[in-house]
XYZ file of C-alpha atoms in Angstrom:
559
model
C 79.459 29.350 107.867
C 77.418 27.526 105.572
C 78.804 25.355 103.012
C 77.416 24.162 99.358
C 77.401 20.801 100.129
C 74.473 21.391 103.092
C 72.725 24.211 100.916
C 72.378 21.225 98.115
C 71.313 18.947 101.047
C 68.808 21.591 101.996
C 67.217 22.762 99.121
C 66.971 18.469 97.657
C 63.873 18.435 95.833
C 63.750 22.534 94.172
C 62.212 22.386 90.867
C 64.779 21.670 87.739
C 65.906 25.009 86.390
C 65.427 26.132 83.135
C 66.561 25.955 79.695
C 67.385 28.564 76.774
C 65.791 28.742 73.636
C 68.534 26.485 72.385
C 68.515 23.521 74.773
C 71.151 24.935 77.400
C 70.655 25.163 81.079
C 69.617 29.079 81.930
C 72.028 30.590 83.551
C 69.058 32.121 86.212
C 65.836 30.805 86.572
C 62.822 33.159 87.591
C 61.476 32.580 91.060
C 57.752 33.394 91.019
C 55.496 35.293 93.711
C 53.975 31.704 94.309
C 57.281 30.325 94.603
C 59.075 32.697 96.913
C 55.963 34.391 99.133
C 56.602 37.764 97.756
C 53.133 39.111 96.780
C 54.144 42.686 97.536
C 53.826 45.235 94.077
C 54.994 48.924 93.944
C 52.230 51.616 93.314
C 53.335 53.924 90.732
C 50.423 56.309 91.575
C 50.297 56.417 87.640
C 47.769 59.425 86.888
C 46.565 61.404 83.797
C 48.364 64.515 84.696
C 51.833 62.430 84.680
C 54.089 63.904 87.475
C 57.485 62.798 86.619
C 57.791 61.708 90.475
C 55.572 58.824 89.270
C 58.021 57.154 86.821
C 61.161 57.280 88.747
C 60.865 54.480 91.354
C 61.070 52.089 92.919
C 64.311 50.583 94.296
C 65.294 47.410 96.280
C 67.583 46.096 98.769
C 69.291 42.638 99.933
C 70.471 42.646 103.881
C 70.452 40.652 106.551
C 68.555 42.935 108.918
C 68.404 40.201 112.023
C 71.950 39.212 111.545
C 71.143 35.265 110.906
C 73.536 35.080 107.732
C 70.403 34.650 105.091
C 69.611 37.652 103.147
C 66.187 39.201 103.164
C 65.218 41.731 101.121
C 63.458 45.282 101.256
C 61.255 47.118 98.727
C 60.588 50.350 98.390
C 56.524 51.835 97.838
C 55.482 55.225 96.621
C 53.146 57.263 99.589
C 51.310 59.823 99.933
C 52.274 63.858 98.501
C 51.408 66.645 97.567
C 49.873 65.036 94.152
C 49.535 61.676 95.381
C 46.813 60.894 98.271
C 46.185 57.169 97.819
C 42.756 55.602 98.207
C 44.196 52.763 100.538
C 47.585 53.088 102.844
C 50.579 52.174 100.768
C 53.746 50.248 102.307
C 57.357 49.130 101.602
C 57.959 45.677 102.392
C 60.382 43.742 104.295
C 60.906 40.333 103.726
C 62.063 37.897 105.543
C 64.450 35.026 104.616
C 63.267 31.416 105.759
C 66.418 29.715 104.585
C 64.386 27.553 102.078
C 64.004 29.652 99.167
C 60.635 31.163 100.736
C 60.228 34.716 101.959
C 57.843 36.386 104.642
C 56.476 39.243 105.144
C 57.319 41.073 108.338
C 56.822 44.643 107.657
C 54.385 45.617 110.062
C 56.093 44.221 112.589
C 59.727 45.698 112.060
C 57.770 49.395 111.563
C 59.186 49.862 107.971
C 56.203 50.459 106.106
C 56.959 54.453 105.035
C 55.679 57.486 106.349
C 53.399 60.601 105.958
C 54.626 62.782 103.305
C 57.224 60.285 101.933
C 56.791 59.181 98.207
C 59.436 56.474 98.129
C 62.251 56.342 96.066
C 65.133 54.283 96.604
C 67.310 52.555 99.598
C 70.472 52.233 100.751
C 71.651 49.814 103.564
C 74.742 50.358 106.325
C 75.797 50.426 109.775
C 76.013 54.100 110.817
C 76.070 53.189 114.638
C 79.122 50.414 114.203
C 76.633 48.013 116.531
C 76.735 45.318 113.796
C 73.089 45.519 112.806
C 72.409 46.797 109.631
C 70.661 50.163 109.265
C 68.175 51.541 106.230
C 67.899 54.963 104.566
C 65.209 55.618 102.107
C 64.996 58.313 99.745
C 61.987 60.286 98.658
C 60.315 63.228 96.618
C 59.444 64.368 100.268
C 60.554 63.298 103.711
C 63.576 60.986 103.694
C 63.585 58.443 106.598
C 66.516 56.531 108.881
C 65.419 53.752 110.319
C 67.539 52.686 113.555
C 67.954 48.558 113.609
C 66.862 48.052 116.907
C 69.013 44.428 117.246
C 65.194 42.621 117.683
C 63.491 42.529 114.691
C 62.346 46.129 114.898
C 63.014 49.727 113.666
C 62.960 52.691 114.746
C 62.862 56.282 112.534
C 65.275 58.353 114.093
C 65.653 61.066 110.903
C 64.510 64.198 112.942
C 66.935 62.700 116.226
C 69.547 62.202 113.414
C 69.261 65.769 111.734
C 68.868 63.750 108.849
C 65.077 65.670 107.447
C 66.601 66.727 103.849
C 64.545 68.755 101.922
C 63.234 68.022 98.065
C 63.754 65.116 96.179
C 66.184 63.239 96.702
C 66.781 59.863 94.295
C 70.081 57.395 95.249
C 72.066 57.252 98.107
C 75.499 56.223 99.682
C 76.976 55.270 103.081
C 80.839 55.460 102.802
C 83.673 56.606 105.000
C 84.715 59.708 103.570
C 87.537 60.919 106.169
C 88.310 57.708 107.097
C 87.160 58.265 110.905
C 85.543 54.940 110.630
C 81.835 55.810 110.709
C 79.999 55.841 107.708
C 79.124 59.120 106.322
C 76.073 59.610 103.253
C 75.620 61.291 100.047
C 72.112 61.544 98.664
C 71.953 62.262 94.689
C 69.046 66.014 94.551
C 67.089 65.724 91.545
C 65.313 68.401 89.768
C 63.562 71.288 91.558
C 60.109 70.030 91.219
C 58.570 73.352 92.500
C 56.241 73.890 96.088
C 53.250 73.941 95.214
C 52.837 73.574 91.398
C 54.391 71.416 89.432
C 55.437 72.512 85.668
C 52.738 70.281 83.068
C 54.040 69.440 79.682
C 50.791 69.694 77.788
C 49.443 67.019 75.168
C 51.183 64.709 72.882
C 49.615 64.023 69.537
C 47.480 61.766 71.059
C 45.900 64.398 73.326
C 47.551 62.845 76.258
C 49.850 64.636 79.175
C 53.185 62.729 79.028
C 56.251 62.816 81.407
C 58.293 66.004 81.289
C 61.649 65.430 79.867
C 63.826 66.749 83.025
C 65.430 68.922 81.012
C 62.360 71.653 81.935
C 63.596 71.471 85.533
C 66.358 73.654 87.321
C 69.097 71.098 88.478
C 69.919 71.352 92.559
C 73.195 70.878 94.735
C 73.232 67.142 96.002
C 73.479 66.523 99.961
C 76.674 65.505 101.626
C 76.571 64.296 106.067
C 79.513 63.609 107.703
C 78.718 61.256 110.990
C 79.285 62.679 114.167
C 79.560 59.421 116.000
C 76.692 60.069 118.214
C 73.816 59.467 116.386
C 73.685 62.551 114.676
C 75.250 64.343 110.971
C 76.004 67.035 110.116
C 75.850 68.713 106.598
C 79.243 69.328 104.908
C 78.717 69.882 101.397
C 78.585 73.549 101.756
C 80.671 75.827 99.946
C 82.577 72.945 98.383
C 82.338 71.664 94.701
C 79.826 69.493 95.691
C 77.477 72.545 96.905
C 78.695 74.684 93.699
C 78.181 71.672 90.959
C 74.330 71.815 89.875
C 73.176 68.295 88.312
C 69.730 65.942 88.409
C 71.362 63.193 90.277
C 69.627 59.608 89.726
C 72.569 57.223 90.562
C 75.963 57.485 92.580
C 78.710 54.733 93.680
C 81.579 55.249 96.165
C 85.075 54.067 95.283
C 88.496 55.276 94.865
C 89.872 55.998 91.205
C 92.965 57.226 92.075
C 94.476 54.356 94.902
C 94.859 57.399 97.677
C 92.767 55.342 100.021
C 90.235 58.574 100.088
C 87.013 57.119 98.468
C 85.676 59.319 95.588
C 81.856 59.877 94.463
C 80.495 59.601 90.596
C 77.324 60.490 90.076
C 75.029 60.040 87.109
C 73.180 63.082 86.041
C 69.910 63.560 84.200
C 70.525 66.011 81.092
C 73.291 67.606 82.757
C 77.048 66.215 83.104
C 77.643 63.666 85.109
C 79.771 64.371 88.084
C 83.154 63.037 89.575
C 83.643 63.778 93.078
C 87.559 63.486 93.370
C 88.112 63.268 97.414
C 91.447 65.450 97.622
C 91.263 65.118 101.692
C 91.385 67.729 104.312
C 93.339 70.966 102.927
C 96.120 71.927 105.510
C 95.733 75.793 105.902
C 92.143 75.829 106.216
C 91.308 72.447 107.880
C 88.197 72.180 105.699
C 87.780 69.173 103.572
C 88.278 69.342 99.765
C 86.322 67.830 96.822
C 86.805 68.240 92.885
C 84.815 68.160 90.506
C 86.344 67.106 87.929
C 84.422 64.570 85.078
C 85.008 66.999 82.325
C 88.665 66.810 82.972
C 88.748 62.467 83.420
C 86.197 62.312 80.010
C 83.209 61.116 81.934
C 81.060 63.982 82.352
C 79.525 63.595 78.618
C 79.499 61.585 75.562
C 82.611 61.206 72.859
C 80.814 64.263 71.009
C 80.604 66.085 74.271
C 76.696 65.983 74.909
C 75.579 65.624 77.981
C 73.299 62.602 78.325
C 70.586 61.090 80.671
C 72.671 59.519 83.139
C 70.340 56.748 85.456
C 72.637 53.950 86.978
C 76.156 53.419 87.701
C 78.363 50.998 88.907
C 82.458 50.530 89.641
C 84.820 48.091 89.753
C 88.181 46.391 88.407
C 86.597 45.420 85.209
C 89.719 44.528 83.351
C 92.343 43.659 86.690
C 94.777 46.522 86.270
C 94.282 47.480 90.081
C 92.258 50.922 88.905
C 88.348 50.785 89.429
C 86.359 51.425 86.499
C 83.369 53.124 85.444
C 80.047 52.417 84.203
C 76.760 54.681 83.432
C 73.777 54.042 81.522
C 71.966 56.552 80.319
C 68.076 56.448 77.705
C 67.652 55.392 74.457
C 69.847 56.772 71.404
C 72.596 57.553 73.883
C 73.757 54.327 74.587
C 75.504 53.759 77.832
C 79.500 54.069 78.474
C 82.128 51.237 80.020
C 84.960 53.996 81.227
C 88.271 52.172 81.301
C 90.309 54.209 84.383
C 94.053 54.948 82.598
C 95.396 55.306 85.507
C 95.637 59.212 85.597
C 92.491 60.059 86.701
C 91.732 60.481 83.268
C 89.224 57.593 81.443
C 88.261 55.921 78.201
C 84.968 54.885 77.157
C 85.169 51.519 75.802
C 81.421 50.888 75.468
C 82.017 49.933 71.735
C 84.916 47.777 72.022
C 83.015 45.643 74.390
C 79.671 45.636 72.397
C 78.132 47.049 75.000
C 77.180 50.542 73.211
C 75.557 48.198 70.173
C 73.406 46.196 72.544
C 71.693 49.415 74.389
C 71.619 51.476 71.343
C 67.784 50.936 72.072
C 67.580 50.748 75.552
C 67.242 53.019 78.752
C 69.001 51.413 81.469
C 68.178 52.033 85.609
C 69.409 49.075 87.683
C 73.095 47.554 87.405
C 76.255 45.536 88.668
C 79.171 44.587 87.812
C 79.699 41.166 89.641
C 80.911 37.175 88.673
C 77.952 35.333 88.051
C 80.075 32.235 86.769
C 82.620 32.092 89.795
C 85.374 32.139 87.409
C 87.301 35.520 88.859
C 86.381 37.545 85.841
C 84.234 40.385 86.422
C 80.598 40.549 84.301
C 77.764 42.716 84.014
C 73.756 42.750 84.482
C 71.813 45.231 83.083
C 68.046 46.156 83.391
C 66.607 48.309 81.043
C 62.898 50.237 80.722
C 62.075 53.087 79.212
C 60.455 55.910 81.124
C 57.876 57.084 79.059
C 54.785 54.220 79.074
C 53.709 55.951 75.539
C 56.857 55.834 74.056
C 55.514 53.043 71.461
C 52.494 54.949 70.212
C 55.594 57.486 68.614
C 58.278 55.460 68.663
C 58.682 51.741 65.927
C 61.544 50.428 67.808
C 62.037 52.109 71.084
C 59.670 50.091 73.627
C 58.248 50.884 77.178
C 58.881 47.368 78.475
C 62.362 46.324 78.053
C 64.569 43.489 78.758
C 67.260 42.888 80.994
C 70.942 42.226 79.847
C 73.494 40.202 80.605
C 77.135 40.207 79.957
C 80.016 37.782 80.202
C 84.004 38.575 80.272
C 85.564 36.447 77.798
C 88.978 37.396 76.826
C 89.263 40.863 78.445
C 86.256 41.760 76.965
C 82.432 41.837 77.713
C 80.214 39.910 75.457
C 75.899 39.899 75.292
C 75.262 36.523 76.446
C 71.920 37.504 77.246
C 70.214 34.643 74.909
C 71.972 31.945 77.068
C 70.535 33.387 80.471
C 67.332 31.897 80.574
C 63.420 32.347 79.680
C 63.787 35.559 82.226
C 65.763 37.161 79.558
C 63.477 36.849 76.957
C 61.055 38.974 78.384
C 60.329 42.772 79.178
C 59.564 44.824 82.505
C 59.664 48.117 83.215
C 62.964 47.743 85.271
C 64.209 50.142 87.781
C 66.231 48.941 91.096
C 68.457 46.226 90.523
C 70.213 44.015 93.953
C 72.781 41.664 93.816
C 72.422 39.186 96.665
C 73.358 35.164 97.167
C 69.293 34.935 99.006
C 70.002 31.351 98.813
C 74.101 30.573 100.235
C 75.063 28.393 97.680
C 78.138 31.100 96.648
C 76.100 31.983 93.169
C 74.784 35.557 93.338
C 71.321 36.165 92.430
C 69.539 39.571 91.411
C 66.462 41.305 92.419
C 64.822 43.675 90.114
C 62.436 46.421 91.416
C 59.947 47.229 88.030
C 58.062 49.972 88.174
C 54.059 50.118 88.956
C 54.696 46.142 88.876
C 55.877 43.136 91.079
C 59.304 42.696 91.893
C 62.047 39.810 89.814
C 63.565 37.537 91.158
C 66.211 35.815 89.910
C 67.911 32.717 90.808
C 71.676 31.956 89.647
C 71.452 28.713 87.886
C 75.314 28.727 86.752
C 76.633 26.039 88.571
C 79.609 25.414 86.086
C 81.630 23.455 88.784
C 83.569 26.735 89.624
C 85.070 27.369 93.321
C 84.249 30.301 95.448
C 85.388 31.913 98.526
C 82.749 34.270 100.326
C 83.560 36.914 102.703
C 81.478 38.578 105.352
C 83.986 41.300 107.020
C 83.771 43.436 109.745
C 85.795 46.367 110.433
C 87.372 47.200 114.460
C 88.759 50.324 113.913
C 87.459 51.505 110.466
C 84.056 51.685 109.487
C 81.929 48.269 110.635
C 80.919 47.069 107.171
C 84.219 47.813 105.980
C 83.536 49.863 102.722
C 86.746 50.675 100.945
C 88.630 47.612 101.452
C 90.705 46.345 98.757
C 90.911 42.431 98.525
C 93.298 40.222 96.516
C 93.339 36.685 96.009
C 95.748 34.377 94.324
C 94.141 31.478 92.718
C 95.336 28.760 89.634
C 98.179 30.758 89.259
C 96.939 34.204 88.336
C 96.299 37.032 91.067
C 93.113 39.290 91.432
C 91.866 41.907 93.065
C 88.518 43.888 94.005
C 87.481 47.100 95.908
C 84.368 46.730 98.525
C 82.556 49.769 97.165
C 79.035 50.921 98.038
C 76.095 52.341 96.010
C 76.363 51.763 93.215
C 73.149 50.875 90.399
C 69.757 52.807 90.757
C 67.743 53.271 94.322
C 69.209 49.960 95.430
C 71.337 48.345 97.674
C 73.521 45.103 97.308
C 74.285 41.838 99.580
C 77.104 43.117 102.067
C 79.501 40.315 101.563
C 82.434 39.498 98.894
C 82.578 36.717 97.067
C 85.855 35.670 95.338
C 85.369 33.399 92.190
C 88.584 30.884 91.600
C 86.853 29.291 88.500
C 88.424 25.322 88.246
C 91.319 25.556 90.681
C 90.652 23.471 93.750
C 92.352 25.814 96.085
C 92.434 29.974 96.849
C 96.363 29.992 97.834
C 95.769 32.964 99.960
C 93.325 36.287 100.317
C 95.229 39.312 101.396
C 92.705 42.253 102.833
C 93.845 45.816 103.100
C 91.747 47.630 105.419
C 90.165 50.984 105.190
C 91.984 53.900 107.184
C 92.159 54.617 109.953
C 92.984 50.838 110.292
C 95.304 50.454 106.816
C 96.213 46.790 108.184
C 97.229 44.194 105.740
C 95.314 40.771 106.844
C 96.314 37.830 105.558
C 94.378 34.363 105.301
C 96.255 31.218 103.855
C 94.244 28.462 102.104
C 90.688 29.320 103.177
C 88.443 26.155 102.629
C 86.780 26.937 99.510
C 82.946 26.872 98.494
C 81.878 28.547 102.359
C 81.281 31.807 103.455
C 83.684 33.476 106.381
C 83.200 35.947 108.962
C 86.549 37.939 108.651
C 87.125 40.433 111.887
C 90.247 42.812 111.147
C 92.747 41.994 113.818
């Protein structure tokens, strides 16, 4: 339990943050490779032939992978292929926290680095064992790979042991609890069939140039669905359910619940194709198999207002405007502009992109990397976005659309989202060719921080400045009988008089994977009255905890 008065204490003496173009304090302050010890950059394997696989990546990750209550963080490389043989090997990185703003690398020695025939895409983090140690999954155009937290600083890659070798190319993935056995089971988003052997080439542009096939070319594929057998091993289940039968080019997918049935749903952002909702309708009684339905034409989020289906990257969920319903989010390339879903309620949604400006501010953009989260502390939910489009020539056609973009920010004022991105500091201001995007508090002091993979580049870091004087409550908690890292809770917290609540989902963004723990922002009120914790089936308890001290993290066991 670390509070903000010894995190201050600590970190006496960090440089002075920021300021805007307009004298204000930046809300997040840029921590550079010199700064922070992370000299690791992502290898594209950029080419002249331009295999899409090559423009995709990378993702990123915050975790705590030796349980010491810092975040470190984990970055995802390209590797070798069958078009990719690189000169010199090519490795993720792990990074390890050293609780003073300073990060080391310790790949080598936690066996992390990738694998033979694994072109790394993305990551996602969880406990499939229920031993408390965080776990990693990465995706690939290739071999996939689980690596098994050893408890000592090490990994292991258990994916054969773990029946876990999935064919293809596979982009994002999720860890949730689907039947509510309490282990965590995993989707993987399928992307296009790239073919076996040779791989479809677009020809020249009009400056005599090969340029990245639209995936529009390319024959979607049924996404990937293991249910956890509790002993190590999964077992496919995603056959001859809607899953299986719905065809898409997955790039981004987030596990929550949209309907309150305490059965946690999948939506999935497709590539050219309709997006997908997953509705979780549980186990049918006649036939004992389980039952999912696909049903985003049906809830208005499978394609645009004029019913085309757009080019769906990252997504996100949660209770955006407090009703108690999780809503949607999914941003998609350039032209389309990306869509805020409002949930009505009925399993049914609204897009209300343009009521929020949000449709006029990525008119322009292509977005990868996102999260909803409260960057201010003051219980209302916001938005980060980071943008880049996928086609590095896109400027040599294009007067307004550019490669390099620049990352978004967006503050809930009034029940509404609003572009504050001009306040957020120098960061802001400039352009990257963003794909992962982690939220993560890397530092303890109860303001969450982001991590932006870019592609062929360096990673982003970015400090939360926004000390406004707001309280905080953080939770770490940890499951008994449901599912360790407790995905699916619901949380609600009464604070200055008005009552909130939020949904620990998972996924979520593009390739990446977010800090584990909860934080509840109270804004100016000097006390959190209570925090009331429904946990996931099988458990279902209601846990109650009066007057937490305020500005510290908690470990919260369900009892």
């Amino acid at each position: 339990m670390i509070s903000r008065r010894d995190w201050l204490w600590m970190m006496a003496g960090a440089p002075l943050l920021g300021s805007t173009a307009g004298g204000q304090k930046a809300l997040f302050e840029e921590i550079t490779p010199a700064q922070s010890g992370i000299k690791w950059v992502h290898d594209n394997a950029m080419s002249p032939a331009r295999y899409l696989p090559e423009t995709l990546g990378p993702g990123c990750a915050f975790l705590d992978f030796d349980n010491d209550g810092w975040m470190d963080i984990f970055l995802v490389n390209s590797g070798p292929s069958d078009f990719f043989k690189p000169k010199t090997p090519l490795k993720n990185a792990l990074y390890k926290n050293n609780r003073n703003g300073t990060f080391t690398d310790v790949t080598d020695a936690a066996g992390v680095g990738g694998g033979p025939e694994t072109f790394g895409m993305g990551v996602a983090v969880g406990d499939y064992d229920n031993d408390g140690w965080p776990d990693i999954f990465v995706t690939s155009y290739g071999k996939c790979i689980l690596y098994k937290n050893n408890k000592n600083g090490t990994f292991t890659d258990v994916t054969k042991e773990a029946g876990l070798e999935t064919p293809g190319w596979t982009t994002s993935a999720v860890w949730f609890d689907y039947d509510n056995d309490g282990k965590l089971d995993l989707f993987l988003c399928s992307f296009v069939d790239y073919g076996k052997t040779e791989h479809l080439a677009c020809g020249d542009n009009k400056l005599g140039r090969k340029y990245y096939c639209i995936p529009r070319v390319f024959r979607p594929t049924s996404s990937f669905l293991y249910h956890n057998n509790g002993d190590g091993t999964f077992t496919q289940t995603q056959m001859g359910t809607d899953i299986e039968r719905a065809l898409g080019k997955g790039l981004g997918v987030v596990a929550t619940d949209i309907n309150n049935d305490g059965l946690m749903d999948l939506f999935v952002a497709n590539d050219t194709v309709q997006n997908f909702l997953f509705i979780n309708r549980g186990k049918d009684k006649k036939t004992g198999k389980w039952v999912w339905e696909e049903s985003a034409l049906g809830s208005e989020v499978g394609y645009s207002e004029n019913g085309q289906a757009r080019s769906g990257m990252g997504v996100d969920a949660a209770d955006v405007f407090n009703s108690g319903y999780e809503d949607l989010f999914v941003a998609n390339v350039d032209q389309e502009m990306f869509s805020l879903y409002r949930n009505m309620k009925t399993e049914r949604f609204k897009d209300v992109a343009r009521q929020n400006g949000v449709a006029q501010s990525t008119r322009l953009l292509s977005g990868w990397g996102l999260k909803f989260f409260d960057y201010d502390n003051d219980g209302n939910t916001d938005l980060i976005l980071a943008n880049g489009h996928p086609d590095d020539m896109i400027e040599d056609y294009s007067a307004q659309v550019k490669y390099k973009e620049p990352v978004l920010l967006f503050h809930q004022e009034g029940g509404k989202l609003v572009d504050v991105s001009n306040q957020a500091g120098p960061a802001f201001s400039k352009s990257y060719p963003a794909r992962g995007l982690a939220a993560g508090d890397f530092n303890n002091d109860g303001l969450i921080d982001v991590l932006i993979a870019t592609n062929g580049g360096a990673p982003v870091l970015l400090q939360n400045k926004c000390d406004v004087g707001n309280h905080w409550v953080g939770l770490k908690l940890e499951g008994a009988t449901c599912n360790r890292d407790a995905i699916g809770a619901r949380i609600r917290w009464s604070a200055g008089g008005v009552v909130r609540s939020t949904m620990k989902n998972s996924g979520g963004s593009y390739l990446s994977s977010h800090d584990p723990r909860v934080v509840l922002g109270a804004g100016k009120a000097e006390k959190i009255d209570w925090v009331e914790i429904t946990w996931p089936k099988p458990s279902g308890k209601v846990q109650r905890v009066e007057k937490p001290a305020m500005d510290q993290y908690f470990e919260v066991k369900e009892s």
